[in-house]
Coordinates of C-alpha atoms in Angstrom, one line a residue:
X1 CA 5.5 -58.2 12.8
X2 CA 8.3 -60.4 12.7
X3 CA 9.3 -59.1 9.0
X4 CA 9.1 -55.8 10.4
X5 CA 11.2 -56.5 13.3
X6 CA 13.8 -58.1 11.6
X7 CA 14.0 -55.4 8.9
X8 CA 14.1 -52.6 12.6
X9 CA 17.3 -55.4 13.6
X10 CA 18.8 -54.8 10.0
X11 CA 18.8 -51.3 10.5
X12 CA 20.6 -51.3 14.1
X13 CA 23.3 -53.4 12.9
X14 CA 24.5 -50.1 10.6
X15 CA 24.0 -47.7 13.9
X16 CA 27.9 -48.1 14.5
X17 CA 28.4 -47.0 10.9
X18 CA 26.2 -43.6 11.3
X19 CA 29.0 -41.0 11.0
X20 CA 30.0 -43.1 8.0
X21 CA 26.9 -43.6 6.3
X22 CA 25.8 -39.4 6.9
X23 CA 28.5 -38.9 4.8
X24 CA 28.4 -41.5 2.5
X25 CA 24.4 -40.0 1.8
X26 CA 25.8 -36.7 1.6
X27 CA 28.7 -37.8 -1.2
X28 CA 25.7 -39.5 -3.4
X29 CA 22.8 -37.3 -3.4
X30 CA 22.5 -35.4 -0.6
X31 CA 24.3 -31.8 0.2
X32 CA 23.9 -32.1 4.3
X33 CA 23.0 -35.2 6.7
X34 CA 22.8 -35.1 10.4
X35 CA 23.2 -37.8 12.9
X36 CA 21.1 -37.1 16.0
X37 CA 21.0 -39.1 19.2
X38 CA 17.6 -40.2 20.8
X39 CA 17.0 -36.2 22.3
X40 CA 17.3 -34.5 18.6
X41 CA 20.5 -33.5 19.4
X42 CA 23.0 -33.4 16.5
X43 CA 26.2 -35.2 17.3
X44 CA 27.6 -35.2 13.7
X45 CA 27.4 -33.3 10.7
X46 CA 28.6 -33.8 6.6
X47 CA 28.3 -31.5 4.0
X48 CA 29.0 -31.7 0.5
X49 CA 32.4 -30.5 0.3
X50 CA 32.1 -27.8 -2.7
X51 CA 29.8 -25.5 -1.5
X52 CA 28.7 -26.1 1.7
X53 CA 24.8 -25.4 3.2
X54 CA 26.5 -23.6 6.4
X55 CA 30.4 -23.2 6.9
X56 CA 29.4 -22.9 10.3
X57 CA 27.5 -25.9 10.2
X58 CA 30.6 -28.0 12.1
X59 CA 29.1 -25.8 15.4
X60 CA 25.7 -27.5 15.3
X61 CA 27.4 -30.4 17.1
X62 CA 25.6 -30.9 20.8
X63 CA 23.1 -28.7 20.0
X64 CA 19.3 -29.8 19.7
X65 CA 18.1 -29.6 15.5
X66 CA 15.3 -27.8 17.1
X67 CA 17.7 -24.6 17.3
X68 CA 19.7 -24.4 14.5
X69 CA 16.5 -23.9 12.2
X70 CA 14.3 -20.5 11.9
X71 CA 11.9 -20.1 14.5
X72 CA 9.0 -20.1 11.8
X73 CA 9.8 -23.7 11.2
X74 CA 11.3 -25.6 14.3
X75 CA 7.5 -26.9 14.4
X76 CA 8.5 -28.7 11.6
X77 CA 11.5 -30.0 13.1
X78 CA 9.7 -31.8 16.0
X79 CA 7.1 -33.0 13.6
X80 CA 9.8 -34.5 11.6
X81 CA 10.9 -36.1 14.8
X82 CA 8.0 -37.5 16.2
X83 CA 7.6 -39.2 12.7
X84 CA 10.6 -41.0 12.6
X85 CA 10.3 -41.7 16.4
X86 CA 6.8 -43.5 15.5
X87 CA 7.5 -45.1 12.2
X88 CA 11.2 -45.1 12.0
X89 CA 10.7 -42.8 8.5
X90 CA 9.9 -39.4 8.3
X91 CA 8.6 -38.2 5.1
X92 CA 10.2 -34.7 3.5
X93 CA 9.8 -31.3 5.1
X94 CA 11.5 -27.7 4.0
X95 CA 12.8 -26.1 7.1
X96 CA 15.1 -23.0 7.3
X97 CA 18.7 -22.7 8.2
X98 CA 19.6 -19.0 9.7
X99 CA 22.0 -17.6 6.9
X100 CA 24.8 -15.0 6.5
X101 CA 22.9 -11.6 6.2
X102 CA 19.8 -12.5 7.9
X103 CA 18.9 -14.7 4.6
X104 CA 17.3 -17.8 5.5
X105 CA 19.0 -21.5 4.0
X106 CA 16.0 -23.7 3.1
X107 CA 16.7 -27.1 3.3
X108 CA 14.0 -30.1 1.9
X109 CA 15.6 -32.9 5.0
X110 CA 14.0 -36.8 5.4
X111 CA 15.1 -39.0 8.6
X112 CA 15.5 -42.5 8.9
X113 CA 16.0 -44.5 12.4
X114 CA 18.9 -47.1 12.4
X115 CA 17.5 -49.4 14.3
X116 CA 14.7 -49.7 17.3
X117 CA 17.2 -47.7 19.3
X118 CA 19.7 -46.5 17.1
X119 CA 20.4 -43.3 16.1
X120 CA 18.7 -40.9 13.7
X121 CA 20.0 -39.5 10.1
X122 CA 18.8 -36.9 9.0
X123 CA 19.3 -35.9 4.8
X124 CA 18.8 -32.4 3.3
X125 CA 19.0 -31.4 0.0
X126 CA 19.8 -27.6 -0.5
X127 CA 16.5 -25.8 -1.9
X128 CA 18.0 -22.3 -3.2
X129 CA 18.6 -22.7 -6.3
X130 CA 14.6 -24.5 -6.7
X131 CA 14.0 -21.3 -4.5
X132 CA 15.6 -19.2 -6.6
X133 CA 13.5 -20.2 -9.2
X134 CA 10.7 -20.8 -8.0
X135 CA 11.1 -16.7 -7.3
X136 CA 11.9 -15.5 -10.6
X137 CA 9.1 -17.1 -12.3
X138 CA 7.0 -14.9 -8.9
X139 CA 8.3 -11.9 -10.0
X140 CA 8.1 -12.7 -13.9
X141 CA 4.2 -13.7 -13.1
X142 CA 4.0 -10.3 -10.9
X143 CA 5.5 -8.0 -13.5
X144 CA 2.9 -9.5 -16.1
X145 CA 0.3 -8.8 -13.7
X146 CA 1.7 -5.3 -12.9
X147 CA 2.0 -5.0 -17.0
X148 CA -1.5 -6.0 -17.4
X149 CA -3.0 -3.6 -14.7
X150 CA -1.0 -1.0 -16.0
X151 CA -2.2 -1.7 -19.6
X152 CA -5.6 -2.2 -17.7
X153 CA -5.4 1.3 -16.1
X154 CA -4.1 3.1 -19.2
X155 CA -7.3 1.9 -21.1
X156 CA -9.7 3.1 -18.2
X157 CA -7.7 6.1 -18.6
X158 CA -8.0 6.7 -22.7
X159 CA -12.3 5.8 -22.2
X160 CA -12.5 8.6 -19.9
X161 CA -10.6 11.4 -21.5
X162 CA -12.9 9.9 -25.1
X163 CA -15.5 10.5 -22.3
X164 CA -14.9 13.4 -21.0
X165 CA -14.3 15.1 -24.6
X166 CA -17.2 13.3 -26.2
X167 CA -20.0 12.2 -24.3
X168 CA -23.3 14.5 -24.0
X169 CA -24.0 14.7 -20.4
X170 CA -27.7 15.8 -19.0
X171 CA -28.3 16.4 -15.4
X172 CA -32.0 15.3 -15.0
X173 CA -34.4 15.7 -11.9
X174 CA -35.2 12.0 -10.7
X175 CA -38.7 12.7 -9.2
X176 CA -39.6 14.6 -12.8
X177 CA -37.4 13.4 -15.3
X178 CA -36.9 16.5 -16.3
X179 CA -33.3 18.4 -17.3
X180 CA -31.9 19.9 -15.1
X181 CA -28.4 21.0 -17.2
X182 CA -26.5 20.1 -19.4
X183 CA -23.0 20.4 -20.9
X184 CA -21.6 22.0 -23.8
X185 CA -22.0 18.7 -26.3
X186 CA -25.1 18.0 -25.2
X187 CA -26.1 21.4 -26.5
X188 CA -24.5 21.3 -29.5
X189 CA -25.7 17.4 -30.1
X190 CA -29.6 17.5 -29.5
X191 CA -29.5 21.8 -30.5
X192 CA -32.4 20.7 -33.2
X193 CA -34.3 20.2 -29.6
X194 CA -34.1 23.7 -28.4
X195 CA -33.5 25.1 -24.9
X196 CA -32.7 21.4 -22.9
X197 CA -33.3 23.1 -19.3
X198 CA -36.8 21.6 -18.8
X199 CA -37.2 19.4 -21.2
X200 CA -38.6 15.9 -20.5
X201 CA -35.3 13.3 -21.4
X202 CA -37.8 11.2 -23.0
X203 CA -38.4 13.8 -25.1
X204 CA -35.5 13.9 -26.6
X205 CA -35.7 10.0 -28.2
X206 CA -37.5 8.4 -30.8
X207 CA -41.1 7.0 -30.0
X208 CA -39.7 3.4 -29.6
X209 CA -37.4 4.5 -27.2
X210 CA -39.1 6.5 -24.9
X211 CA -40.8 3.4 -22.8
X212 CA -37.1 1.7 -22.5
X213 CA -35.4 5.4 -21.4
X214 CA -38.7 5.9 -18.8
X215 CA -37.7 2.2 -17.3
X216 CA -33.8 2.9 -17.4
X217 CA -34.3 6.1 -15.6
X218 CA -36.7 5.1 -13.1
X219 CA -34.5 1.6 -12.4
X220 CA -31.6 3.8 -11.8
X221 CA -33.5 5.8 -9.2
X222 CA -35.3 2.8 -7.5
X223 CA -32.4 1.1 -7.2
X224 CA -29.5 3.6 -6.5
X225 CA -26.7 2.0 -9.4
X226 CA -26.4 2.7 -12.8
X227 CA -27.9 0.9 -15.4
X228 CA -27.1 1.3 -19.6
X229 CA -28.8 0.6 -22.5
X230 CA -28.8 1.5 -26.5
X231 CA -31.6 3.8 -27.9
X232 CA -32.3 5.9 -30.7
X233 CA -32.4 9.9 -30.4
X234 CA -35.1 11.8 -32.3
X235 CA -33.7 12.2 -36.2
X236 CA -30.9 10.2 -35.3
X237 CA -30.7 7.0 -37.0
X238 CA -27.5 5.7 -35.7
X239 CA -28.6 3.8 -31.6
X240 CA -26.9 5.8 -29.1
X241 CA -25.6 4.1 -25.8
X242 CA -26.8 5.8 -22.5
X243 CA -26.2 5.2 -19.2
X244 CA -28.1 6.7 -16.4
X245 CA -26.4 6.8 -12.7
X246 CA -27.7 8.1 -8.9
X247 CA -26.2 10.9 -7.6
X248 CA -27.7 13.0 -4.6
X249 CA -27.3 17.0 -5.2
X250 CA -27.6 18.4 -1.7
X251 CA -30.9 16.9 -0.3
X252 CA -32.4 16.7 -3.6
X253 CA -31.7 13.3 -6.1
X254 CA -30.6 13.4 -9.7
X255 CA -29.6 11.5 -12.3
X256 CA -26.4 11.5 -14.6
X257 CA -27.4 10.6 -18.1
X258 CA -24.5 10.1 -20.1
X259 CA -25.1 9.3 -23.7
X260 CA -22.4 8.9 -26.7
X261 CA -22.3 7.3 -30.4
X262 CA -20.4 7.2 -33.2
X263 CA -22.7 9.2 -35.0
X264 CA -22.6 11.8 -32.4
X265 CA -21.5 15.5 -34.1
X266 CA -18.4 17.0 -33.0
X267 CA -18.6 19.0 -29.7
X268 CA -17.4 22.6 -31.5
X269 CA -19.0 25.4 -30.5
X270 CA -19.7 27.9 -33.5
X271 CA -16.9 30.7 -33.8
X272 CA -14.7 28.9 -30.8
X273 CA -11.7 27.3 -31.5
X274 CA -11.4 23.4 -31.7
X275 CA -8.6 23.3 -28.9
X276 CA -9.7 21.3 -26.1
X277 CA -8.0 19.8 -23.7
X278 CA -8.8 17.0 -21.4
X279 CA -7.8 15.9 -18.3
X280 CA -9.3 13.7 -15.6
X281 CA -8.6 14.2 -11.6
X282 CA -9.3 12.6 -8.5
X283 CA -12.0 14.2 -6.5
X284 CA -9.2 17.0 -5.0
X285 CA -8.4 18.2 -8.4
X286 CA -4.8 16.1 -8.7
X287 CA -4.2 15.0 -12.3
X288 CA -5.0 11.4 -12.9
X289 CA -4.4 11.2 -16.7
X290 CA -4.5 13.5 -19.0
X291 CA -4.6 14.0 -23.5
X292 CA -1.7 15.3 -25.6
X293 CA -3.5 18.4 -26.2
X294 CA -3.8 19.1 -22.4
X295 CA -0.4 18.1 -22.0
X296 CA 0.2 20.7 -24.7
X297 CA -1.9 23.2 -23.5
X298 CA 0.8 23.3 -20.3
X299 CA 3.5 23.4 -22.1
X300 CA 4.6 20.5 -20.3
X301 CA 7.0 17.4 -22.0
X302 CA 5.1 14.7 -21.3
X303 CA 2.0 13.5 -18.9
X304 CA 4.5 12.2 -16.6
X305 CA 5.4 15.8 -15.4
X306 CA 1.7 16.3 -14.7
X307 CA 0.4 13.2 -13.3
X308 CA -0.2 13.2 -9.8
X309 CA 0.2 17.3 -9.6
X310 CA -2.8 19.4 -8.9
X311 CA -4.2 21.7 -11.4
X312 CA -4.5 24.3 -9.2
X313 CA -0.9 25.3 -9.7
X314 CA -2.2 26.2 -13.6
X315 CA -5.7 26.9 -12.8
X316 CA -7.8 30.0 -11.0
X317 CA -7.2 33.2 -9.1
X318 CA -8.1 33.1 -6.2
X319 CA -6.4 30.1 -5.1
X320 CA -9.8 28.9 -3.8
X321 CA -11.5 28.9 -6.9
X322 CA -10.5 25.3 -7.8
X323 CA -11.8 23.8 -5.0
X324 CA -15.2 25.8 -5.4
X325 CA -15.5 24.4 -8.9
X326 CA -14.9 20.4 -7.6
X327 CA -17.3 21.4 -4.9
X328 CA -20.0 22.3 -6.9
X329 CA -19.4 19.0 -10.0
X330 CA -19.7 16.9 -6.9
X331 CA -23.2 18.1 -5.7
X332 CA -24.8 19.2 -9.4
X333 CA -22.7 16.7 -11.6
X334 CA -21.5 19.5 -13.4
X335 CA -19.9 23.2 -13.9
X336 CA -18.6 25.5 -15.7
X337 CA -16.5 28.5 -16.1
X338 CA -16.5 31.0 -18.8
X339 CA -12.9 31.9 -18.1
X340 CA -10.5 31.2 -15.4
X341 CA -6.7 32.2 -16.2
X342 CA -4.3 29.9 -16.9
X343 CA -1.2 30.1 -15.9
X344 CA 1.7 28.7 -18.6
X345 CA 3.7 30.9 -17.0
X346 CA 2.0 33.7 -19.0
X347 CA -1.8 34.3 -18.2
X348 CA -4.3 32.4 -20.9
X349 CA -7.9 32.8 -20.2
X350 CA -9.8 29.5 -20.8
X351 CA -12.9 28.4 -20.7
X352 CA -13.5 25.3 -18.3
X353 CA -16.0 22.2 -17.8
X354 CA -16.4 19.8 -15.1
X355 CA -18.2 16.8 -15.5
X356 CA -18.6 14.2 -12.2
X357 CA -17.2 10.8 -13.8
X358 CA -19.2 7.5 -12.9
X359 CA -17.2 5.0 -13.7
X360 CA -15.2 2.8 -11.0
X361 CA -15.4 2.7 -7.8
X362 CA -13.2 5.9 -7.6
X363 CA -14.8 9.3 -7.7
X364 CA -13.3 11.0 -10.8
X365 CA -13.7 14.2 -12.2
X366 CA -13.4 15.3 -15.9
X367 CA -12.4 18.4 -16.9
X368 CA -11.7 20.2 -20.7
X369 CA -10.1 23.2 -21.5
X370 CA -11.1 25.4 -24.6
X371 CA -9.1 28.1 -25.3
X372 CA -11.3 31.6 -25.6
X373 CA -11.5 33.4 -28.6
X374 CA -10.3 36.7 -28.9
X375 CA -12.5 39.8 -27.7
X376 CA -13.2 42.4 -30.0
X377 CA -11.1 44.7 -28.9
X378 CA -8.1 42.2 -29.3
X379 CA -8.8 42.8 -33.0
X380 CA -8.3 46.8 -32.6
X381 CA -5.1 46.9 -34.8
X382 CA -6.3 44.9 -37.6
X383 CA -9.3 47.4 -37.6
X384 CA -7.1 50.1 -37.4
X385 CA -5.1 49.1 -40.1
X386 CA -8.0 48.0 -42.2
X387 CA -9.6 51.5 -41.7
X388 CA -5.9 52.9 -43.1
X389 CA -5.9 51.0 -45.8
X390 CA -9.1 51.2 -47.1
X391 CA -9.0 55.4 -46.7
X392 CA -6.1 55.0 -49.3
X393 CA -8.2 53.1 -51.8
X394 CA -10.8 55.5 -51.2
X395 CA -8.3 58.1 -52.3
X396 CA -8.3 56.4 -55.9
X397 CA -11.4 58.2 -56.8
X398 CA -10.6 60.2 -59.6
X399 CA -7.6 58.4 -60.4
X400 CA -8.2 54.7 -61.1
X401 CA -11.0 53.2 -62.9
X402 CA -14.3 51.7 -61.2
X403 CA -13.8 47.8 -62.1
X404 CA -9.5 48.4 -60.4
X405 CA -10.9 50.2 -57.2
X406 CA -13.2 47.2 -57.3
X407 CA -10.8 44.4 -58.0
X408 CA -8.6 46.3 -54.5
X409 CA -11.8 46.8 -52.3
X410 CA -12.2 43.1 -52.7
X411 CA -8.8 41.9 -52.2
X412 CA -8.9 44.1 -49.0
X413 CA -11.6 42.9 -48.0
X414 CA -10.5 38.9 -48.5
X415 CA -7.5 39.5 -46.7
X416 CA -8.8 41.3 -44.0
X417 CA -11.7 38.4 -43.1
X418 CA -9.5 36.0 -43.4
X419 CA -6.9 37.5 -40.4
X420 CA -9.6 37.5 -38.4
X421 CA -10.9 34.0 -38.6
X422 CA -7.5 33.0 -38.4
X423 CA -6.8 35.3 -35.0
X424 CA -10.3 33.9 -33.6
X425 CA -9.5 30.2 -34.6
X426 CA -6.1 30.9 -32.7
X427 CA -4.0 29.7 -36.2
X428 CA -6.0 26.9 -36.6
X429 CA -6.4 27.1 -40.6
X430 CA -9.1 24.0 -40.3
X431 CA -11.6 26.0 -38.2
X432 CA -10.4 29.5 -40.3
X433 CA -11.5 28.1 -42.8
X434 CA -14.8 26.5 -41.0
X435 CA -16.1 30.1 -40.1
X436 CA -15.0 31.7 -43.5
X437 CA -16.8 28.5 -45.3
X438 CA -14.5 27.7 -47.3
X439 CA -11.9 24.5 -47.5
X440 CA -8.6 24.3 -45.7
X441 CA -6.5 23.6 -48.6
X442 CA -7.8 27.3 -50.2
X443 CA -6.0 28.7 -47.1
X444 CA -3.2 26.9 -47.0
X445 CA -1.8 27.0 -51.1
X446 CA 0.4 29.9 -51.7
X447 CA -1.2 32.0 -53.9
X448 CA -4.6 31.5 -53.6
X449 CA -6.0 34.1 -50.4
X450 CA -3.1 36.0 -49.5
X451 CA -3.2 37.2 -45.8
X452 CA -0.5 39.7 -45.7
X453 CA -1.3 43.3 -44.1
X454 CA -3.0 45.4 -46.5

């Protein structure tokens, strides 16, 4: 006690020098230090002379500490007070100084008592430039997170459109099992299978798989989430993934089976063109992400003109039809139309699917665009001038020899299959040449088919 007393009497003999040693604290390491009487109230102020915490600070004199800080942390003003009231030292606390602008000055300030009774200093070291720091390396460590939610986002985004152009989609009848639909690659991907309206699912997979799909599909109804697993489809060697998720279609309860491999077959359609177009929307039909060839298809620059936009401006007559078509993928888990117009500004009939997307805890909704192929009548020039031409070979009789008229017929006739596939594959020489059965690179070198009118 007596050690402690004396070192209190040590520090009263420098309470004349105060004024002196504020500013002496402030010239060595300091940038502000306040002497304050018994009440808290300032009665001197020095500042670093350079740049100053507050040119204004000089009016703080005869005013309690209390109100010259922010009002968020006068509470650590009084704290700071009682400590060195108690103790004689109060350790470090950040308060803020009002600033120009409405900006806050934060200040790190310790206090030391001169003396049992003396007065109190108070030394603050100027925190904006460690604020200012400190901030940047926030906003560096938010734009990384906003960079790795974006690239987060944009891969959700790539999985569903592969989704939505890719996967085979059954809708099945919980209490049954039994299909209840099915989209267009489903069709084409289990067509060895025959009509799938009916079918048992575990039908559809190989004999060691049927007792895993029975418990995935009744797990999935018991327990109202989705569950996953890999199996093997009948003939198919290569394990497919399939994931079987609740849904309730009016008062009755389904299940979406979703199922996609590597080995899966590509989702053409005989005789259509492969143009598809994928996009996927929220639940009201307003474009979430969407593929080049959608982007394409709308003869847009980029996505970023159609993300966020509804497709109703492009899609269906009446305006209603849209909504009908979100309506019904949101009760039966999927639709279809076997052409709606599209509007790019001239009309394009298309043929659209819907497919209710599972994933995430936002409803989603895929959609792909194939472009129709043409009608038969579209094709009522090429007959006509097929039907010309071949009257003028037929007009050879007499005049040219058997094996020429031949040779011509079958030129004609070369020429005049191969506008049409091309005209039905919409100038896509890779599917021409898919429905004609021959290679690609026969149509393409000069020379080899010509396709010029007859």
């Amino acid at each position: 006690m007596n050690q402690r007393s004396g070192g209190t009497d040590d520090l009263g003999a420098l309470a004349p020098w105060a004024q002196e040693l504020a500013q002496t604290f402030v010239s060595l390491s300091s940038d502000i230090a306040l002497v304050l009487d018994d009440a808290g109230v300032i009665t001197s102020v020095a500042q670093a002379g350079q740049e100053p915490i507050s040119p204004t600070a000089a009016q703080w004199i005869g005013r309690p500490w209390v109100e010259t800080v922010s009002g968020g942390t006068r509470r650590k003003v009084e704290a700071l007070l009682q400590d060195v009231t108690s103790t004689g030292l109060a350790r470090r606390r950040e308060v803020n100084h009002p600033g120009a602008g409405g900006t806050d000055i934060p200040v790190a300030y310790t206090a030391i008592r001169l003396g049992r009774n003396g007065p109190v200093i108070a030394v603050g070291r100027d925190m904006r430039a460690i604020a200012a720091i400190q901030q940047r390396f926030l906003d560096a460590q938010q734009d990384l997170e906003r960079g790795y939610w974006r690239a987060r986002q944009a891969e959700t985004h790539e999985r569903q459109l592969l989704q939505v152009l890719t996967d085979a989609v059954l809708v099945v009848d919980a209490a049954t099992l039994t299909i209840v639909s099915a989209n267009r690659t489903a069709a084409n991907w289990l067509a060895s299978s025959g009509a799938l309206a009916g079918q048992s699912v575990e039908a559809l997979f190989d004999a060691r798989s049927r007792g895993p799909i029975h418990q995935l599909l009744v797990t999935a109804r018991s327990s109202g989430r989705p569950v996953e697993l890999r199996a093997r489809l009948l003939g198919n060697p290569v394990a497919a993934s399939v994931a079987a998720t609740p849904f309730r279609a009016t008062d009755t309860q389904r299940l979406l089976v979703r199922m996609r491999t590597t080995g899966a077959p590509a989702a053409a359609v005989p005789g259509a063109p492969l143009r598809e177009a994928a996009a996927v929307t929220d639940s009201v039909g307003n474009i979430l992400s969407c593929d080049a060839a959608f982007v394409a298809l709308m003869k847009a620059d980029d996505d970023g003109a159609l993300i966020g936009k509804s497709v109703a401006q492009w899609l269906g007559e009446p305006a209603d039809e849209l909504a009908a078509l979100l309506q019904e993928v949101r009760h039966a888990g999927l639709a279809e139309r076997a052409a709606v117009p599209l509007r790019v500004p001239e009309s394009l009939p298309v043929q659209l699917s819907a497919t209710w997307l599972t994933e995430g805890d936002q409803e989603c909704i895929g959609l792909v665009l194939r472009q129709t192929p043409p009608r038969v009548a579209e094709f009522g020039e090429a007959q006509a001038a097929f039907a010309q031409a071949w009257t003028r070979l037929c007009e050879q009789l007499g005049t040219a020899s058997l094996p020429d008229m031949l040779r011509d017929a079958t030129a004609l006739a070369e020429q005049h299959f191969i506008r049409m596939a091309l005209e039905r594959a919409c100038g896509d020489t890779v599917v021409a040449a898919g429905l004609l059965g021959v290679s690609p690179q026969s149509l393409a070198r000069p020379g080899d088919r010509k396709i010029d009118s007859p």
